[in-house]
Amino acid sequence: MKVTVVGSGYVGLVSGACLADVGNDVLCLDVDPSKIRILEEGGIPIHEPGLLEVVQRNVQAGRLRFTTDIPAAVRHGDVQFIAVGTPPDEDGSADLQYVLAAARNIGRHMDGYRVVVDKSTVPVGTADKVRAAIAEEVAARGAALEYSVVSNPEFLKEGAAVDDFMRPDRIIVGADDARAIDWMRELYAPFQRNHERLLVMDVRSAELTKYAANAMLATRISFMNELANLAETLGADIELVRQGIGSDPRIGWHFLYAGCGYGGSCFPKDVKALVRTGREHGHDLRLLGAVESVNERQKRRLVDKIVARFGDNLAGRRFALWGLAFKPNTDDMREAPSRVVLEELFRRGASAVAYDPVAMDEAQRIFGDEPRLAYAARPMDAVDGADALVIVTEWKEFRSPDFPRVRDLLRQPVVFDGRNMYEPAVLERHGIEYFGIGRG
Ligand code: UDX
């Protein structure tokens, strides 16, 4: 099929490349010429494992192209995916200006039936707004053109996005038009595996499904974080509690890890947006409000522990920070706990030497010439001479460090482990004072 993807960011590029990989003719549009230039020169503007290979082989095969030409992009695809950004407004609601601009462009330039797919995470009711925006443009041209608006939310995890697209747990299609449903079935047929993955529903339910999934996952994390804090006081170990409850299949093993809070481009934004949607419709979503505030507090938890150990005035102290990205396998630092940790340390007069396998450029972009932040080329260089080691992201390479070396390089052998990577007893054996999350 001929497919256009509007927005060549994270979601758009992964979707476009994967749809090309199964044989579709895909054109990716972006208004940012620098992004398109990188793509045309054979690179990708984001860090995502496996994506570069998929992009390159499809560019070579002539199935994947990039453009900044809006009319050409609208003419190309029978299916038009809208995968542009929806940044949060100051009040927490999703800013739809880019989504609606994309819809207007489709209305302005389409020359036949189009299936317009909302791929970006957008509040319930957005499909109606997209439909209205297209209708207005089509009417202004005096044209009589047919189109259908479909909600098809993405469930891509950063760091595993290609695999999530290629081997989806489910494909949600919200649509009310038989032709559009047929086209979506055809488009996604190559991604069905041993059983039917495509769930057709009404548009609003599809839109809400996306928020429901992320809010549920965020709830599990905040629940575990709250219990972790209690476990600490009670002298219980949240890791053992996790194993004790995860073995119940009704609960399951996933997303039960206590830590220094969730970050990223989805959970914080989507939980806020859903709370906002509730409020707009007269529902006070108290549980989700709490999920959010528990998470905000949890991001400060590591610094609370540092303060409890070293005192409120951290002037003259230097901390080693392992991990800047909001989670492993990405360079994304949006809403990352590391940012809160660093800001709180700086506020108390401390400095930091950070190491992250891929996110140091991103940190430099965010923190600029911050004099209190230095970067280390290797994990142990960060540790050398620091007052304590603080772990914020559970990168694989931090799993089994040379503990005696960590102990000897630190000015004081103290480790604050925001991701419960280590066993307290093991560090104790190595003569290291250990602070995890919820390990009473
Ligand atoms: C998430 C959803 O998983 C994905 O389906 C959706 O489309 C986009 O949002 P992502 O933001 O890439 O994906 O990250 P995810 O792996 O879900 O982790 C989110 C955050 O939760 C991370 O900061 C992670 O460290 C944290 N987390 C996750 C925990 O603190 N504990 C857990 O048990 C799991």
Tab-separated table of N, CA, C and O and ligand atoms in Angstrom, residues 10-11 48 121 153-161 164 169-170 210 213-214 217-218 220-222 224-225 242 253-268 270 295 299 325-328 330 332 334-337 392-394 418-419, ligand 1:
chain	number	residue	atom	x	y	z
A	10	TYR	N	10.132	9.932	16.717
A	10	TYR	CA	10.279	8.595	17.244
A	10	TYR	C	9.216	7.627	16.721
A	10	TYR	O	9.519	6.612	16.090
A	11	VAL	N	7.967	7.968	16.949
A	11	VAL	CA	6.870	7.067	16.570
A	11	VAL	C	6.741	6.991	15.052
A	11	VAL	O	6.588	5.908	14.472
A	48	GLU	N	17.821	4.469	18.707
A	48	GLU	CA	16.874	3.370	18.926
A	48	GLU	C	17.478	2.094	18.348
A	48	GLU	O	17.711	2.014	17.141
A	121	THR	N	-0.360	9.944	20.532
A	121	THR	CA	-1.246	9.787	21.688
A	121	THR	C	-2.009	11.079	21.888
A	121	THR	O	-1.417	12.118	22.173
A	153	PRO	N	-3.588	3.840	18.198
A	153	PRO	CA	-2.509	4.252	19.114
A	153	PRO	C	-1.316	3.314	19.076
A	153	PRO	O	-1.463	2.122	18.799
A	154	GLU	N	-0.148	3.892	19.371
A	154	GLU	CA	1.068	3.074	19.382
A	154	GLU	C	1.352	2.588	20.799
A	154	GLU	O	1.008	3.252	21.762
A	155	PHE	N	1.993	1.423	20.876
A	155	PHE	CA	2.422	0.891	22.171
A	155	PHE	C	3.896	0.531	22.082
A	155	PHE	O	4.290	-0.608	22.314
A	156	LEU	N	4.692	1.501	21.665
A	156	LEU	CA	6.116	1.243	21.447
A	156	LEU	C	6.917	1.650	22.673
A	156	LEU	O	6.796	2.773	23.145
A	157	LYS	N	7.735	0.728	23.155
A	157	LYS	CA	8.628	1.077	24.252
A	157	LYS	C	9.945	1.578	23.664
A	157	LYS	O	10.483	0.943	22.759
A	158	GLU	N	10.438	2.677	24.184
A	158	GLU	CA	11.735	3.132	23.723
A	158	GLU	C	12.763	2.052	24.038
A	158	GLU	O	12.715	1.432	25.079
A	159	GLY	N	13.676	1.840	23.108
A	159	GLY	CA	14.692	0.810	23.308
A	159	GLY	C	14.250	-0.537	22.762
A	159	GLY	O	15.061	-1.428	22.535
A	160	ALA	N	12.943	-0.703	22.541
A	160	ALA	CA	12.439	-1.967	21.993
A	160	ALA	C	11.360	-1.679	20.950
A	160	ALA	O	10.523	-2.513	20.651
A	161	ALA	N	11.412	-0.476	20.381
A	161	ALA	CA	10.308	-0.007	19.545
A	161	ALA	C	10.162	-0.817	18.252
A	161	ALA	O	9.043	-1.126	17.839
A	164	ASP	N	8.613	-4.065	19.144
A	164	ASP	CA	7.214	-3.866	19.537
A	164	ASP	C	6.336	-3.652	18.310
A	164	ASP	O	5.189	-4.105	18.273
A	169	ASP	N	1.756	-6.937	20.728
A	169	ASP	CA	0.836	-7.711	21.572
A	169	ASP	C	-0.575	-7.563	21.023
A	169	ASP	O	-1.348	-8.490	21.009
A	170	ARG	N	-0.885	-6.331	20.627
A	170	ARG	CA	-2.204	-6.066	20.056
A	170	ARG	C	-2.105	-4.839	19.165
A	170	ARG	O	-1.196	-4.012	19.305
A	210	LYS	N	-5.353	3.658	24.906
A	210	LYS	CA	-3.945	4.063	25.040
A	210	LYS	C	-3.665	4.652	26.416
A	210	LYS	O	-2.708	4.285	27.103
A	213	ALA	N	-3.855	2.007	29.239
A	213	ALA	CA	-2.680	1.130	29.345
A	213	ALA	C	-1.550	1.848	30.091
A	213	ALA	O	-0.982	1.307	31.050
A	214	ASN	N	-1.225	3.049	29.676
A	214	ASN	CA	-0.117	3.743	30.323
A	214	ASN	C	-0.432	4.112	31.764
A	214	ASN	O	0.427	4.046	32.635
A	217	LEU	N	0.003	1.025	33.935
A	217	LEU	CA	1.415	0.704	34.186
A	217	LEU	C	2.033	1.687	35.174
A	217	LEU	O	2.764	1.299	36.090
A	218	ALA	N	1.717	2.972	34.994
A	218	ALA	CA	2.249	3.978	35.910
A	218	ALA	C	1.717	3.744	37.323
A	218	ALA	O	2.435	3.917	38.310
A	220	ARG	N	0.944	0.873	38.683
A	220	ARG	CA	1.686	-0.241	39.284
A	220	ARG	C	3.010	0.253	39.859
A	220	ARG	O	3.413	-0.141	40.959
A	221	ILE	N	3.676	1.119	39.106
A	221	ILE	CA	4.989	1.596	39.571
A	221	ILE	C	4.829	2.458	40.826
A	221	ILE	O	5.532	2.261	41.814
A	222	SER	N	3.896	3.398	40.794
A	222	SER	CA	3.712	4.246	41.982
A	222	SER	C	3.252	3.426	43.180
A	222	SER	O	3.656	3.690	44.315
A	224	MET	N	4.100	0.328	43.824
A	224	MET	CA	5.283	-0.347	44.365
A	224	MET	C	6.214	0.644	45.055
A	224	MET	O	6.827	0.320	46.070
A	225	ASN	N	6.317	1.843	44.513
A	225	ASN	CA	7.194	2.836	45.142
A	225	ASN	C	6.658	3.238	46.512
A	225	ASN	O	7.416	3.396	47.463
A	242	ARG	N	7.997	-8.073	46.017
A	242	ARG	CA	7.737	-8.115	44.569
A	242	ARG	C	7.656	-9.562	44.081
A	242	ARG	O	6.731	-9.940	43.369
A	253	TRP	N	4.465	-10.374	36.609
A	253	TRP	CA	5.810	-9.926	36.963
A	253	TRP	C	6.157	-8.526	36.471
A	253	TRP	O	7.100	-7.903	36.966
A	254	HIS	N	5.428	-8.046	35.484
A	254	HIS	CA	5.906	-6.808	34.839
A	254	HIS	C	5.556	-5.545	35.598
A	254	HIS	O	4.530	-5.470	36.259
A	255	PHE	N	6.422	-4.575	35.473
A	255	PHE	CA	6.168	-3.241	36.023
A	255	PHE	C	5.878	-3.254	37.514
A	255	PHE	O	4.981	-2.582	37.996
A	256	LEU	N	6.670	-4.029	38.211
A	256	LEU	CA	6.547	-4.074	39.667
A	256	LEU	C	7.840	-3.619	40.330
A	256	LEU	O	8.049	-3.879	41.509
A	257	TYR	N	8.710	-2.985	39.566
A	257	TYR	CA	10.003	-2.617	40.140
A	257	TYR	C	9.950	-1.249	40.806
A	257	TYR	O	9.705	-0.234	40.146
A	258	ALA	N	10.204	-1.246	42.103
A	258	ALA	CA	10.328	0.021	42.810
A	258	ALA	C	11.629	0.680	42.368
A	258	ALA	O	12.569	0.018	41.945
A	259	GLY	N	11.678	1.991	42.442
A	259	GLY	CA	12.883	2.691	42.022
A	259	GLY	C	12.774	4.166	42.320
A	259	GLY	O	11.991	4.585	43.192
A	260	CYS	N	13.553	4.958	41.555
A	260	CYS	CA	13.547	6.401	41.811
A	260	CYS	C	12.551	7.115	40.896
A	260	CYS	O	12.743	8.264	40.511
A	261	GLY	N	11.499	6.414	40.510
A	261	GLY	CA	10.402	7.064	39.789
A	261	GLY	C	10.419	6.797	38.296
A	261	GLY	O	11.447	6.486	37.722
A	262	TYR	N	9.241	6.894	37.687
A	262	TYR	CA	9.160	6.716	36.235
A	262	TYR	C	9.354	8.057	35.530
A	262	TYR	O	9.031	9.110	36.069
A	263	GLY	N	9.930	7.985	34.322
A	263	GLY	CA	10.109	9.195	33.515
A	263	GLY	C	9.713	8.889	32.090
A	263	GLY	O	8.898	7.996	31.832
A	264	GLY	N	10.293	9.625	31.154
A	264	GLY	CA	10.036	9.349	29.746
A	264	GLY	C	9.003	10.278	29.145
A	264	GLY	O	8.453	11.156	29.809
A	265	SER	N	8.738	10.032	27.888
A	265	SER	CA	7.864	10.937	27.154
A	265	SER	C	6.404	10.552	27.298
A	265	SER	O	5.518	11.282	26.879
A	266	CYS	N	6.126	9.381	27.864
A	266	CYS	CA	4.735	8.898	27.861
A	266	CYS	C	4.051	8.930	29.210
A	266	CYS	O	3.033	9.600	29.379
A	267	PHE	N	4.590	8.180	30.174
A	267	PHE	CA	3.863	8.031	31.442
A	267	PHE	C	3.527	9.376	32.087
A	267	PHE	O	2.354	9.628	32.395
A	268	PRO	N	4.536	10.238	32.318
A	268	PRO	CA	4.203	11.494	33.018
A	268	PRO	C	3.170	12.307	32.240
A	268	PRO	O	2.196	12.805	32.811
A	270	ASP	N	1.012	11.301	29.857
A	270	ASP	CA	-0.299	10.669	29.670
A	270	ASP	C	-1.111	10.643	30.960
A	270	ASP	O	-2.333	10.809	30.929
A	295	ASN	N	4.877	9.775	42.247
A	295	ASN	CA	6.050	9.705	41.371
A	295	ASN	C	6.939	10.938	41.516
A	295	ASN	O	8.163	10.826	41.539
A	299	LYS	N	10.955	10.768	42.784
A	299	LYS	CA	12.146	11.244	42.080
A	299	LYS	C	13.105	11.968	43.035
A	299	LYS	O	14.274	12.130	42.733
A	325	ALA	N	19.852	8.698	31.293
A	325	ALA	CA	18.637	8.429	30.515
A	325	ALA	C	17.502	7.994	31.441
A	325	ALA	O	17.749	7.452	32.516
A	326	PHE	N	16.246	8.203	31.020
A	326	PHE	CA	15.124	7.859	31.908
A	326	PHE	C	14.977	6.349	32.092
A	326	PHE	O	14.341	5.886	33.035
A	327	LYS	N	15.585	5.591	31.179
A	327	LYS	CA	15.662	4.138	31.331
A	327	LYS	C	16.780	3.645	30.411
A	327	LYS	O	17.271	4.419	29.573
A	328	PRO	N	17.193	2.378	30.521
A	328	PRO	CA	18.286	1.895	29.675
A	328	PRO	C	17.900	1.841	28.191
A	328	PRO	O	16.719	1.840	27.842
A	330	THR	N	18.243	3.934	25.780
A	330	THR	CA	17.771	5.141	25.106
A	330	THR	C	18.644	6.305	25.568
A	330	THR	O	19.265	6.229	26.631
A	332	ASP	N	17.132	9.208	25.780
A	332	ASP	CA	16.057	10.135	26.120
A	332	ASP	C	16.136	10.532	27.601
A	332	ASP	O	16.244	9.671	28.469
A	334	ARG	N	13.826	12.920	28.785
A	334	ARG	CA	12.594	13.630	29.114
A	334	ARG	C	12.041	13.118	30.444
A	334	ARG	O	11.905	11.920	30.630
A	335	GLU	N	11.793	14.039	31.359
A	335	GLU	CA	11.237	13.720	32.687
A	335	GLU	C	12.095	12.697	33.440
A	335	GLU	O	11.594	11.967	34.307
A	336	ALA	N	13.362	12.605	33.097
A	336	ALA	CA	14.221	11.591	33.718
A	336	ALA	C	14.471	11.927	35.188
A	336	ALA	O	14.723	13.090	35.525
A	337	PRO	N	14.418	10.917	36.072
A	337	PRO	CA	14.750	11.159	37.481
A	337	PRO	C	16.142	11.776	37.655
A	337	PRO	O	16.355	12.554	38.575
A	392	VAL	N	21.119	5.802	38.877
A	392	VAL	CA	19.801	6.319	38.500
A	392	VAL	C	19.173	5.500	37.372
A	392	VAL	O	17.960	5.404	37.262
A	393	THR	N	19.997	4.909	36.501
A	393	THR	CA	19.469	4.123	35.371
A	393	THR	C	20.122	2.743	35.394
A	393	THR	O	21.339	2.639	35.548
A	394	GLU	N	19.289	1.711	35.193
A	394	GLU	CA	19.815	0.344	35.342
A	394	GLU	C	20.422	-0.201	34.045
A	394	GLU	O	20.011	-1.233	33.532
A	418	GLY	N	19.259	3.692	43.026
A	418	GLY	CA	17.892	4.078	42.713
A	418	GLY	C	17.140	3.038	41.905
A	418	GLY	O	15.956	3.229	41.585
A	419	ARG	N	17.813	1.947	41.508
A	419	ARG	CA	17.143	0.927	40.690
A	419	ARG	C	17.264	-0.474	41.280
A	419	ARG	O	17.009	-1.465	40.579
B	1	UDX	C1	5.858	3.429	27.738
B	1	UDX	C2	4.945	2.214	27.476
B	1	UDX	O1	5.548	1.043	28.017
B	1	UDX	C3	4.658	2.062	26.003
B	1	UDX	O2	3.783	0.991	25.784
B	1	UDX	C4	4.027	3.358	25.520
B	1	UDX	O3	3.719	3.311	24.180
B	1	UDX	C5	4.959	4.527	25.809
B	1	UDX	O4	5.255	4.576	27.204
B	1	UDX	P1	8.469	3.974	27.582
B	1	UDX	O5	8.129	5.347	28.042
B	1	UDX	O6	9.390	3.804	26.442
B	1	UDX	O7	7.129	3.179	27.154
B	1	UDX	O8	9.128	3.232	28.819
B	1	UDX	P2	8.811	2.022	29.808
B	1	UDX	O9	9.741	0.915	29.528
B	1	UDX	O10	7.382	1.702	29.838
B	1	UDX	O11	9.261	2.679	31.203
B	1	UDX	C6	8.692	3.879	31.681
B	1	UDX	C7	9.322	4.319	32.982
B	1	UDX	O12	8.905	3.492	34.059
B	1	UDX	C8	10.841	4.280	33.024
B	1	UDX	O13	11.315	5.468	33.651
B	1	UDX	C9	11.167	3.073	33.871
B	1	UDX	O14	12.401	3.203	34.526
B	1	UDX	C10	10.011	3.080	34.833
B	1	UDX	N1	9.704	1.758	35.401
B	1	UDX	C11	9.273	0.754	34.583
B	1	UDX	C12	9.809	1.541	36.776
B	1	UDX	O15	10.195	2.440	37.529
B	1	UDX	N2	9.472	0.318	37.270
B	1	UDX	C13	9.024	-0.697	36.495
B	1	UDX	O16	8.731	-1.776	37.032
B	1	UDX	C14	8.937	-0.478	35.096
